[in-house]
Each structure stands twice: as C-alpha cells, then as structure tokens.
XYZ file of C-alpha atoms in Angstrom:
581
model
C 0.000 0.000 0.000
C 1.247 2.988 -0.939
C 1.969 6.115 2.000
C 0.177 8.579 0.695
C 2.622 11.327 2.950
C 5.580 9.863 1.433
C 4.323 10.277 -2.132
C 3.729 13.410 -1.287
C 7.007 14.520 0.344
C 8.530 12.792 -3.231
C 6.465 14.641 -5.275
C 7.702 17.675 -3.379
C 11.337 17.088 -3.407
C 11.607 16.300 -6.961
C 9.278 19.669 -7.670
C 11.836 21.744 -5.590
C 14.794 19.637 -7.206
C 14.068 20.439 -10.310
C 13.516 24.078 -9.806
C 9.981 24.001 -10.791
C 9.116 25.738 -7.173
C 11.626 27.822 -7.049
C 15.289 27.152 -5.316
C 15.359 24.525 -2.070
C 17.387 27.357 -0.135
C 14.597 29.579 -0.993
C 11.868 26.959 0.632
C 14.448 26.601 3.834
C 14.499 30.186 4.569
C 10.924 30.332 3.920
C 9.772 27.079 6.097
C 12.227 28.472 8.714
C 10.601 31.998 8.575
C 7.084 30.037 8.817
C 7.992 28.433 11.643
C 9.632 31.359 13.553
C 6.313 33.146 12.778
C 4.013 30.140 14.240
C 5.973 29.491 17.600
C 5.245 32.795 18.685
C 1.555 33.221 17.758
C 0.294 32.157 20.483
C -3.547 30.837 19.857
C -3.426 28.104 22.432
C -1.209 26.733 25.099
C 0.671 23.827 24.227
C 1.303 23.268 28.097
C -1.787 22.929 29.084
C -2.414 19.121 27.601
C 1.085 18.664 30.289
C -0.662 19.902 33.155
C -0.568 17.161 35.937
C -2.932 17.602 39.128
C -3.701 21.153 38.058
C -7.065 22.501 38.216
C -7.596 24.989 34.974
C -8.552 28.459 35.865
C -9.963 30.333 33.512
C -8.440 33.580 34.755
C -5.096 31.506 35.271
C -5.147 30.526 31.321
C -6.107 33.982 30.624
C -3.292 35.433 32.800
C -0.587 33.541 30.877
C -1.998 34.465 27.350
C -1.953 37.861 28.021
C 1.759 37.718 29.159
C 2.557 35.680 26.346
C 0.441 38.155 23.184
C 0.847 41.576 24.972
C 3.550 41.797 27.535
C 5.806 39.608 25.433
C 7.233 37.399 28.341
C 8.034 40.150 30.401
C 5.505 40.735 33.072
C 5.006 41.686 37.066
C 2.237 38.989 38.070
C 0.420 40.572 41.191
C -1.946 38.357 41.936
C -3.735 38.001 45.646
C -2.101 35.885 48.009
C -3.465 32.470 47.160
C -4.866 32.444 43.465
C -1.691 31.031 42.004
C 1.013 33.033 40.879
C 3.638 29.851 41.105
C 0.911 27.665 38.788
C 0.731 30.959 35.943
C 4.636 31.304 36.023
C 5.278 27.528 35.679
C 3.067 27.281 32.743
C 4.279 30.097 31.333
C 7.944 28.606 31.953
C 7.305 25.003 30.450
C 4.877 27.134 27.716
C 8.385 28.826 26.707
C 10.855 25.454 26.911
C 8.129 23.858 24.649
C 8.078 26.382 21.908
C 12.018 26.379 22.345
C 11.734 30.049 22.830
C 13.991 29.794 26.288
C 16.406 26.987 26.974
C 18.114 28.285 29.751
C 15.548 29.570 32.764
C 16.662 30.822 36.204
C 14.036 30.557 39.210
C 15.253 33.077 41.966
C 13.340 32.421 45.687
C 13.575 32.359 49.128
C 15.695 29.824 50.168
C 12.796 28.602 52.320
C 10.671 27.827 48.719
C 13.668 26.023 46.629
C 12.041 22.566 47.970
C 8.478 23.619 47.006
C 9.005 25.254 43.266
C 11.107 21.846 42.427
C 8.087 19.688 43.455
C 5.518 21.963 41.636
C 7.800 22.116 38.686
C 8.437 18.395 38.881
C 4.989 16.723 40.052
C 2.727 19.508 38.106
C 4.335 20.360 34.625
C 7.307 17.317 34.394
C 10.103 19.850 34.450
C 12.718 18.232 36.483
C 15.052 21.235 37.587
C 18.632 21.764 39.045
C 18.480 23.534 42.750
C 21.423 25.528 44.404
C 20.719 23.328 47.149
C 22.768 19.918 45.455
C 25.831 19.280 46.288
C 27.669 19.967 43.216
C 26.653 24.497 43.458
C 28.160 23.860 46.863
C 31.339 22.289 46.025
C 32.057 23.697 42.661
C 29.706 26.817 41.659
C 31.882 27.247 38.498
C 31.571 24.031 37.050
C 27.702 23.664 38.580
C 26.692 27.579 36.691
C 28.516 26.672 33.251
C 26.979 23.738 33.032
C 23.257 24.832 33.737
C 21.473 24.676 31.239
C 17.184 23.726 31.561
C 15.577 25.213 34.731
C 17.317 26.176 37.697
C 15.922 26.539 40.901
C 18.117 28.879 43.245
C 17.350 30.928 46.601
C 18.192 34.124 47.127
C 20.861 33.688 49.081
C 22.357 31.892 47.260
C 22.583 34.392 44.266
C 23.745 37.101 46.274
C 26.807 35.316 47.908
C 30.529 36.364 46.743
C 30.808 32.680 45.804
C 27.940 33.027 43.217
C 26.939 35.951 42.446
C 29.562 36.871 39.603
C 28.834 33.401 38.147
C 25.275 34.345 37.702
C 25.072 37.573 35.931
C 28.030 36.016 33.598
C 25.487 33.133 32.329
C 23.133 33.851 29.801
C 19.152 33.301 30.625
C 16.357 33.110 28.408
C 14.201 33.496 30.950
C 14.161 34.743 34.941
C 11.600 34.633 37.488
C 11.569 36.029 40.637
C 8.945 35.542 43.151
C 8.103 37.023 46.120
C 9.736 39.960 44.029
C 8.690 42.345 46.806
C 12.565 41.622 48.304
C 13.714 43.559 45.290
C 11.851 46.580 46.450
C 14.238 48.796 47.011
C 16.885 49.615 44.424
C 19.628 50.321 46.525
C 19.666 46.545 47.414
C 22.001 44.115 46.375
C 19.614 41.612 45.266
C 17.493 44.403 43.138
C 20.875 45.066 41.226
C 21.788 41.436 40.633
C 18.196 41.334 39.009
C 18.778 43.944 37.375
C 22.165 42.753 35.816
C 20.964 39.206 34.530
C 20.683 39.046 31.072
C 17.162 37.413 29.919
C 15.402 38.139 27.030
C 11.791 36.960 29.305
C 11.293 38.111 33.118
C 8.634 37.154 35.426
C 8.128 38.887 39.038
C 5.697 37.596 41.046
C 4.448 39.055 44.488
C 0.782 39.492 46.069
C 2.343 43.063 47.519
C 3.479 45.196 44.672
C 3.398 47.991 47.592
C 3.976 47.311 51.376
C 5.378 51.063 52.408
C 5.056 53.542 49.480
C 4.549 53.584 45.725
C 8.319 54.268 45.059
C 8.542 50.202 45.209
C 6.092 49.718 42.358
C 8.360 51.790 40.472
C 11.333 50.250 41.394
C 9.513 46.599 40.278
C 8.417 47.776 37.019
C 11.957 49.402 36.207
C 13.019 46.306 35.984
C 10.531 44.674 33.465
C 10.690 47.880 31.000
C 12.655 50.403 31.799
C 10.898 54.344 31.225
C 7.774 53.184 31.276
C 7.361 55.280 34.535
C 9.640 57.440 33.436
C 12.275 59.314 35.775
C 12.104 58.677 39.952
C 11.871 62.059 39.966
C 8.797 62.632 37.582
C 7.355 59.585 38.934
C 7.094 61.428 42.381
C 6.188 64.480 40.867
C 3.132 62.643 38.876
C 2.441 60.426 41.286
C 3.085 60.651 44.921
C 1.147 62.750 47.483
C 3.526 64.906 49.863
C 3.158 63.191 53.305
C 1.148 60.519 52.195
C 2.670 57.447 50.321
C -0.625 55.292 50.626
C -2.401 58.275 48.436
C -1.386 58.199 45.068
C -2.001 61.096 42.576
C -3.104 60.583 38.702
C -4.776 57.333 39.529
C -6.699 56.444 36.325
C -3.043 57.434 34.230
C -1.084 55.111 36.816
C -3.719 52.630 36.486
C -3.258 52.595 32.881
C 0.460 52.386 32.748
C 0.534 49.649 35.145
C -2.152 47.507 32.781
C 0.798 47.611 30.276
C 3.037 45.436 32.158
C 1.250 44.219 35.329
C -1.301 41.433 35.816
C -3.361 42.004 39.213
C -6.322 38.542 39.535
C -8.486 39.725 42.702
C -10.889 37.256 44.554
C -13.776 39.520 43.945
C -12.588 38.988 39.768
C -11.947 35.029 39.901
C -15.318 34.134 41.383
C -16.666 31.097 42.563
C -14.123 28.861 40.666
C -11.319 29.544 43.647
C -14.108 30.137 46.564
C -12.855 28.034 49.559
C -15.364 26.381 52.364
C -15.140 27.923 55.789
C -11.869 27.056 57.839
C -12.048 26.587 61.272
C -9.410 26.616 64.288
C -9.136 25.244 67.539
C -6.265 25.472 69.873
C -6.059 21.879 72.283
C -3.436 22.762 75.033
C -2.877 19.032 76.947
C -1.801 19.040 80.350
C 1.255 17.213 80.610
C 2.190 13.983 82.609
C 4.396 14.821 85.852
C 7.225 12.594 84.008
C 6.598 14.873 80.715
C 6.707 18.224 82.648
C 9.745 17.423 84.066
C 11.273 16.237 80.794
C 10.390 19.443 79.164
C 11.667 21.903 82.532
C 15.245 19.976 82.700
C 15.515 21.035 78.764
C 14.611 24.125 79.714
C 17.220 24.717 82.264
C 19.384 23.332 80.140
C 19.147 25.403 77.392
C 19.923 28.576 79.368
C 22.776 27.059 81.079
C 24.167 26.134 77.884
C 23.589 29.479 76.359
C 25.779 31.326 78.863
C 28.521 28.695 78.102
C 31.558 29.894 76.137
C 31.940 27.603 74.293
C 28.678 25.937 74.891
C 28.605 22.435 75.254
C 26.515 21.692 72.413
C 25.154 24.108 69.557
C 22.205 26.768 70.058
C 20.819 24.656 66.936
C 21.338 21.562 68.391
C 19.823 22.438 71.701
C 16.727 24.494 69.862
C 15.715 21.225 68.331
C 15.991 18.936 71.060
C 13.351 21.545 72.238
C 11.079 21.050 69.121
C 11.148 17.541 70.089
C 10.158 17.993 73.156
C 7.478 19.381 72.313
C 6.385 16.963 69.899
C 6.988 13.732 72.115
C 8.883 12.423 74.101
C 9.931 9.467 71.765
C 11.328 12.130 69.426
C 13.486 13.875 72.523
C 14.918 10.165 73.242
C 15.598 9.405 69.963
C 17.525 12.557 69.726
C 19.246 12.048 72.888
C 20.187 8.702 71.571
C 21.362 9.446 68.540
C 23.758 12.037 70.695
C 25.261 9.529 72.314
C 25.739 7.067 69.853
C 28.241 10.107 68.421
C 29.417 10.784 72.103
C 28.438 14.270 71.984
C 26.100 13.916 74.844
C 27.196 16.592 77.233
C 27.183 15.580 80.941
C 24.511 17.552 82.054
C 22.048 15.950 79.412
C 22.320 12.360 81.164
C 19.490 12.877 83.674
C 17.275 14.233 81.162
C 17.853 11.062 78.725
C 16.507 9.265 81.817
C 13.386 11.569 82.031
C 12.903 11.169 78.418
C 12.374 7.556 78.776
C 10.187 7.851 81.829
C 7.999 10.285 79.705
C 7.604 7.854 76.897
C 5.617 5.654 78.738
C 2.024 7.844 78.213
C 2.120 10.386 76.010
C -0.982 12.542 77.149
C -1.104 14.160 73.657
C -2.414 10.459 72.180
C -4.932 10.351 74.302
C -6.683 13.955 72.528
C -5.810 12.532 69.006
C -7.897 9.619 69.741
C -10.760 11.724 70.616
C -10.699 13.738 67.600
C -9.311 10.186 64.756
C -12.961 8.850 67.153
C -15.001 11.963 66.411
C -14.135 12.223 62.504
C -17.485 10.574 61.008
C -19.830 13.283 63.424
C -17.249 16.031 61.738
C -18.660 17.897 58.911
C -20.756 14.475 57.848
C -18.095 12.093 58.012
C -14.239 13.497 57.653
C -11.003 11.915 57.166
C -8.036 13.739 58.599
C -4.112 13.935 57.560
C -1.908 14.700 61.262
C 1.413 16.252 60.506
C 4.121 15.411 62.562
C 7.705 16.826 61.953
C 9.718 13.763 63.238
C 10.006 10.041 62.090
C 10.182 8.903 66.006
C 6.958 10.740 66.736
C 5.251 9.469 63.447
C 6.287 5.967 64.534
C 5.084 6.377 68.453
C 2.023 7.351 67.221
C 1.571 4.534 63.952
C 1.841 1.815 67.072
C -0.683 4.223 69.657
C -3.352 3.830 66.502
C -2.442 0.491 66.201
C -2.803 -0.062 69.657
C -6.131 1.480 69.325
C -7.789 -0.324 66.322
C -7.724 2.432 64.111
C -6.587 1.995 60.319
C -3.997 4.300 59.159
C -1.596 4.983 56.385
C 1.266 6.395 56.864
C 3.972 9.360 54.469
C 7.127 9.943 55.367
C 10.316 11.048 53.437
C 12.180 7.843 53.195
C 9.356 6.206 51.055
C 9.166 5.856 47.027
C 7.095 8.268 44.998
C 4.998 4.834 44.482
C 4.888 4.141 48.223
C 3.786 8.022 48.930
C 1.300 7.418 46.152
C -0.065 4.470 47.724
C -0.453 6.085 51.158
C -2.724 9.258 49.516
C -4.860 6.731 47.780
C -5.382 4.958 50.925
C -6.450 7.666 52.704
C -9.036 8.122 50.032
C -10.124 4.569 49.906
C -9.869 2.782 52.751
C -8.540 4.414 55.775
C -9.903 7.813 57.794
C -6.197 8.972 58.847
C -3.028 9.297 57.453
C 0.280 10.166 59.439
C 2.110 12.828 57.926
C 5.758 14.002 58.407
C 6.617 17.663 57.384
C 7.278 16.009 54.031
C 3.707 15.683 53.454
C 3.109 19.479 53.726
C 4.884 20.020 50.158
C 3.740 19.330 47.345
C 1.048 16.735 47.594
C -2.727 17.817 47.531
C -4.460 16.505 50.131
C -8.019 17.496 50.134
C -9.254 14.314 50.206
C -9.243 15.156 53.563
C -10.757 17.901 55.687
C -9.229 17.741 59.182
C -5.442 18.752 59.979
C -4.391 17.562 63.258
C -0.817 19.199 63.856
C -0.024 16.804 66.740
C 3.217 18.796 67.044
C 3.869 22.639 65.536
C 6.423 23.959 63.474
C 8.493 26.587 65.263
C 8.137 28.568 61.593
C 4.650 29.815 61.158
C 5.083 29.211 57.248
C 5.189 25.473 57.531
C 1.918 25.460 59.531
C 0.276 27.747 56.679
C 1.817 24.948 54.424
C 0.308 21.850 56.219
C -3.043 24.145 55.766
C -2.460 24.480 51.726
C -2.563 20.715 51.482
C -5.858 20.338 52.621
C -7.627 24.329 52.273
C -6.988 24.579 48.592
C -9.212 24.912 45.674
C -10.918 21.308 44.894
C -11.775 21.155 48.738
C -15.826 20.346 49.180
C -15.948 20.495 52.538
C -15.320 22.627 55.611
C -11.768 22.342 56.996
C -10.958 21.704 60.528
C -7.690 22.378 62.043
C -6.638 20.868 65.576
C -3.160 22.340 66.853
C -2.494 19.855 69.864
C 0.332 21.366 72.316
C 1.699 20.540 75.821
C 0.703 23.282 78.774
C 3.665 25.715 79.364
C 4.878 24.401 76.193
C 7.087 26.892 73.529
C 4.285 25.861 71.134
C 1.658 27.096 73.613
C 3.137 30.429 73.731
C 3.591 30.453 69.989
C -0.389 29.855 69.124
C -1.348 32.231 71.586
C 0.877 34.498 69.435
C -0.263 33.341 66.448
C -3.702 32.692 66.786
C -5.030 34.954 69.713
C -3.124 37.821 69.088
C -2.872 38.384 64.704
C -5.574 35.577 64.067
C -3.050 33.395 61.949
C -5.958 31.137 61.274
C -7.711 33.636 59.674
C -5.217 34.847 57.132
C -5.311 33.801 53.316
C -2.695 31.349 52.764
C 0.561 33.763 52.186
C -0.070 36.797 53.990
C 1.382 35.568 57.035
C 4.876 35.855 55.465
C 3.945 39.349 54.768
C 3.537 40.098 58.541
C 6.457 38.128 59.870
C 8.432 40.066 56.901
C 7.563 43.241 58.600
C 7.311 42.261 61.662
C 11.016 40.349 62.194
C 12.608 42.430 59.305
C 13.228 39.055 57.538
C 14.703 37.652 60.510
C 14.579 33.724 61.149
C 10.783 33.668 63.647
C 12.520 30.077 64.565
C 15.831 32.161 65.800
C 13.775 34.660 67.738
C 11.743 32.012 69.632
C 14.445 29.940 70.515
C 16.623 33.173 72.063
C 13.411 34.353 74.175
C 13.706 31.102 76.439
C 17.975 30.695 75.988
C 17.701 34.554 77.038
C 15.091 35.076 79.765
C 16.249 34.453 83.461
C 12.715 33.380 84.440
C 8.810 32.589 83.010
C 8.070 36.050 83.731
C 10.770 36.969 81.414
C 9.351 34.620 78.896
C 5.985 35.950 79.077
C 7.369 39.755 78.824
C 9.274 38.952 75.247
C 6.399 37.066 73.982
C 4.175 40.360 74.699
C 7.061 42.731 72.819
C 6.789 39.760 70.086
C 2.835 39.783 69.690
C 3.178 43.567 69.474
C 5.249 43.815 66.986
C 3.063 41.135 65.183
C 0.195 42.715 65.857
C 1.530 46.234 64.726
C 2.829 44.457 61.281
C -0.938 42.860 61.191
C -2.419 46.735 60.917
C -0.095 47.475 58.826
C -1.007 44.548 56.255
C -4.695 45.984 56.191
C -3.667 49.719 55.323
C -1.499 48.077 52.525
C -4.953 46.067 51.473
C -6.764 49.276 51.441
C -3.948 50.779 49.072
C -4.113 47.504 46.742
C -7.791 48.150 46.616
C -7.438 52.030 45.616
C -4.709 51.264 43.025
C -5.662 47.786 41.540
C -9.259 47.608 42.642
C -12.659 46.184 40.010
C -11.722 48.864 37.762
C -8.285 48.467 37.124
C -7.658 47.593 33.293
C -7.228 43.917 32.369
C-alpha cells in the first residue's frame, strides 16, 4: 500500500529539485521563517495538555496568554495571596521550553521555597530542575553555573553570595523569574541590582504586595521589566506621589493605565466562585502534661539557658533548639535525639538525667490520648471526615503509627524515606480505605491533600510558614468540605506560647494562605521567627521573662498585622474592580 505522505514529500522534493518551485534554499528560509512566525503566535497553550494535578482556571489561562500576546514574556504577576502566581509562572515557563523560545531559565526564591518550586515544577508540569541546594553548586559553583542549562531553581541567598553571584550575571538566561519579588523593592539593594544585571530576554516577578510602604517600590519593580515606562524617579514622584502621604497616590486612572501595560493584578472579587474556599475553622487543644513529661520538658529548659551562657557551649544553640522542638512533639522524638547524641558521644554531661526523664515520659504520652478523641469523632465532623496529622519527626510518626495500632484504628502512613509509588499508595489509601493518614513535614509540600478535611498538627512547626503549608494541602481549591484544624500542644509548652501568638493575638488562622509571610516580613525584618523564639527562652532568666518577650513579640506582630490591612486598602485604591485587564 502505498503512503500517501511519502508520495507526497517525493512529489515535493523532486518539484523543488528540479527548480519548478523555485530554489530549495529559498523553501528553507521560507519554512524556517514560517515556523519562527508560528511558535510565537500564540492561539493556544501547548502546556496545558502537560498539566498534571492542576485545576484549569480560567483567569489563570487567561493570565498567561496575556503575558505571552501583549507583555511579550516580560511581566510583574500581582496576583492576591493564594490564586496562584507559582501555577501561571510555571506554565508560562514550560509554555516557553516547549516552543524552544527559552532553553536556559533561572528561578530566583527564598531559600525557604527552593524545595516547594522543584516539586511543583516536577509533580505539576514534568520539568525536572537543578536547585542551588545539590551538592555539586556547593562544592564547585563554576563548574555547577557553566553547566546549567534547563531550569534552575536557586534561593536568594544563594545568588547574592561572593561565591555566586559573579557566576550568575556572567550566564546567559532566556528566561528569569523572581517571586516574592517584593525583596527587590528597594533599588539600593544588592539583590534588586543582581536582578537587574541578569541578562534574559523573558522576566517574570511575582508578588501578592506590589506595595507594602510607598509607591516608590512599584516603580522600582516595574523598572526592571521595561525600563521608562514610569519614566524618571523624579517625575514619577512628581506625577504620582502625594507629599506626606505614600498610601495616596495622585493621577490614579493614568497610573492605572500604565501599570495595565506590564502588570497582571487577579483579585478574589474577579476570579469568582471557581477559587471560593469552604469555611476554615481553628481550635487550639493545650494538653496538660504527665508529671514525668513536665519534668522532661523543665530539665531542657534549664538546660538550654545554662548552655547558652557557656563559652563555648557544650553543644550548639541549633542543636539544643531542636531537642526543644522535640520535646514538644513527644517524648519518643526527645529520646531518639538524645540517643542518637550519644551514639556520636556528643552527649554533654549535664544531658544524662534528662535522657533518663525522656524515657520515663515515653511511657504515656498525654497528647495520644486527645488525638484519639478527635481520629474517634471524625465521622460526626462535617458528615463524616477523614483527617491527615502532621508530625515533623520520624520517632513521633512511629510512636504514634503503634498508639493507633494499639487502638484499632486503620492508618496509612507518608514519610520522606518512602518511594514516589509508596507516597502514592499512602494518599490513595487515605481516600479509599482508611480515615487517617500520618504525615511528616514532608507531606506538607507538594502533595494535595483534600481528600481530607481535618489537619491535626499533633506537634507545631516553630516557623509559622510550615503550619500555613500543612493548611495548603488540605484548604486549597478542589476542597468540598469545611476544613478543621486541631493544633495539639503541651501546657507551658514553647508551642503554647507560639499559638497564643499566632492565633489569639494576629488571628493566623484567619489569614489567606501567604499573607502571614507578609507580617512576619515586617514584623522580624526578615529575621529567622525560629531564631527569635528559641533566644526568648535561651535569654530570659525566668517565666516572667518569657511571658514579657512574647508580649514585645505579639506587638510587633500585631503592629505588622495593621499594617497589612492599610497596605490592602492601598491595593484596593490602586488595583481595585476597575483596574484595566
């Protein structure tokens, strides 16, 4: 049978042979010009048949189109915390790698996001990226930069360092994106010049807070995506900013229309119904602690300011902060640490007794005894609920996989030394077959977990990010039901003090997923929250003293809170229903 194609392509060749179509050179050129011409007319997304585990969005699709037609890859994407900035910038990064318009893309992030954009790039659009985080950019940033070509994930930090920075701006990019762009702010910076020096033909910046203090940092942002198009600082002031009052621009409709030219700004009220959440709800269980627990957790304590007035100390602040966190999360994880201490004979003598109190406390864990209640309560919850419960260690997650046990209750269980198959198998439990799965911090990237509707955080991350992280898996768009989070915490506890901080005081609960960063940004003026809770208690001669730098914390928390809403109000009068799309 003949191949009709093949005929065809004959036919076609001889034709262009013979010189009956004119020269072949002439066709090249032409078919080369044709398909130049075709790659960037952009009628339809090729990504979007490569979307894995991705809901579409209408605005979302919209969004990138626009960037690709108008803005011509180069684009400040402002949407609300929470309507999926990172989903619009990775298609529009594996849009670009398909249509071989960029080969060579640099991701620039917060150090504490490198893990999270390599799983969304990996798990949602099959871009497997390199990350500043692998061995190879530590040992030999040379060879690692020349050789990095495809998608690079890379904090920060990391690009600002002596050891990198140079290496950086001398490697050609196709493409850059920067989120949470709003560090680039000011222009004095060192990282706003390294933006600003990286040669890329495409450049994303992506940031829910175009403003946070006065309009000069919109204008700093869009300097970088097309420079002039607010022409001068100074005439930019003189157009644009109130004396006295940076949250009262001047010339808003002309501003407004400027902006439209490079800026994409996707509002809740503009979405609709296709990203509306259910209700979330919060409730704080504080457990009274066994005597054996209480004592556990008031030797580490002690020891932790003892240690802190050592020179040298006997073992690191670091070290001793986490034996803390463990604490706090059971006493099975505090052994284990201990043990694993003095299996590397770095136990320090005044640890012994409390490696004997550990092991004392392990025998009933009081916080068990509240997760039972709730794992009994789930089918009275919201109709009939299954629930994910974080834990940050494997020792806890263990302790607790024999307590259910113990208890009857099915479970599956996710953890970080498990196959992707294995994690896979765990998820689809939990949606088949068992009400609970056990989660280790791993769980809270990544994976979407709204199968389930109740978060129990049996222990709680020291970083208020990785508890709004543990809420993404499970409050995110595709979720039918009402969440319910349980935050489970000793009495007296670091975590105690920490959700009365966070919850009581600034309402974390409440928040849209992403704005706490903007009030701990303000707040700690970038500083590590971790860092800060850890040198209250290594600091403070006393609970009083405890209690007094907690207040002077939830101020300052509470001031940065206020200050979020006046910056709301601003987005509102600058990029509110009317602003052009």
């Amino acid at each position: 049978m003949l191949d009709p194609q093949a005929d065809a392509s004959a036919t076609l060749a001889e034709a262009l042979s013979s010189g009956a179509c004119g020269s072949l050179s002439a066709w090249e050129v032409a078919l080369a010009g044709w398909k130049l011409k075709l790659r960037e007319q952009f009628d339809e997304l090729l990504c979007l048949e490569r979307l894995r585990d991705v809901r579409r969005l209408d605005y979302q699709v919209e969004t990138v189109l626009r960037v690709l037609r108008q803005f011509r890859g180069r684009a400040l994407l402002a949407d609300e915390v929470g309507l999926g900035k990172t989903i619009e910038a990775g298609m529009l990064v594996s849009e670009f790698l398909l249509r071989g318009l960029a080969r060579r893309v640099l991701v620039i992030t917060p150090a504490a996001l490198v893990g999270q954009w390599r799983a969304e790039l990996s798990e949602k659009f099959s871009i497997e990226p390199r990350c500043t985080d692998e061995v190879a950019f530590r040992a030999d940033p040379e060879t690692a930069w020349a050789s990095a070509d495809g998608v690079v994930v890379a904090s920060l930090q990391t690009v600002r360092h002596a050891r990198h920075n140079a290496l950086v701006q001398a490697r050609p990019w196709d493409m850059v994106v920067v989120d949470e762009a709003h560090h680039l702010k000011n222009r004095a910076t060192a990282a706003y010049r390294l933006v600003d020096s990286l040669k890329s033909r495409y450049l994303l910046l992506l940031t829910a807070t175009p403003v946070e203090n006065d309009l000069e940092e919109l204008y700093n942002l869009v300097t970088l995506l097309k420079p002039g198009q607010l022409a001068t600082p100074a005439q930019f002031k003189r157009d644009y900013l109130s004396r006295g009052d940076p949250f009262s621009p001047r010339n808003r409709d002309r501003l407004r229309a400027l902006l439209s030219e490079v800026m994409v700004r996707n509002t809740r009220a503009l979405a609709g119904k296709s990203i509306q959440l259910p209700p979330r709800f919060a409730q704080t269980v504080v457990v009274e602690p066994s005597d054996a627990e209480a004592a556990l957790y008031r030797k580490l304590l002690d020891a932790v300011r003892e240690f802190s007035s050592s020179d040298p100390p006997p073992l690191s602040h670091l070290a001793m902060r986490l034996l803390l966190e463990q604490a706090g999360s059971s006493a099975h994880a505090a052994a284990d640490a201990l043990l694993r201490l003095r299996d590397r004979a770095e136990v320090p003598p005044a640890l012994e007794p409390v490696s004997e109190l550990a092991r004392a406390a392990c025998e009933a864990p009081r916080k068990v005894r509240r997760l039972l209640d709730i794992v009994r309560a789930l089918p009275s919850i919201a109709g009939g609920s299954k629930a994910v419960v974080f834990t940050r260690f494997h020792a806890t997650q263990q302790m607790l996989e024999r307590s259910l046990h113990s208890a009857g209750v099915p479970y599956s269980s996710f953890h970080g030394g498990m196959t992707g198959a294995e994690k896979d198998e765990a998820v689809d439990r939990l949606g088949r077959d068992v009400e609970v799965m056990l989660a280790t911090e791993v769980g809270g990237e990544g994976r979407n977990l709204q199968v389930a509707n109740v978060l129990v955080n049996y222990d709680l991350p020291w970083n208020p990010m990785r508890i709004e992280q543990r809420i993404g898996r499970v409050h995110r768009i595709g979720q039918a039901k009402e969440v319910h989070v349980y935050s489970l915490c000793g009495k007296g506890s670091a975590e105690e003090r920490i959700l009365d901080v966070l919850e009581r005081r600034i309402h974390l609960f409440e928040l849209v997923i992403g704005e706490m960063d903007l009030v701990l940004g303000r707040a700690l003026d970038e500083k590590d929250f971790e860092e800060r809770i850890y040198a209250i208690f290594a600091g403070s001669a006393d609970d009083a003293d405890v209690a007094r730098k907690f207040d002077e914390l939830a101020s300052a928390l509470s001031a940065a809170r206020g200050h979020l809403e006046r910056v709301k109000e601003l987005d509102q009068t600058l990029f509110g229903r009317d602003f052009e799309t």
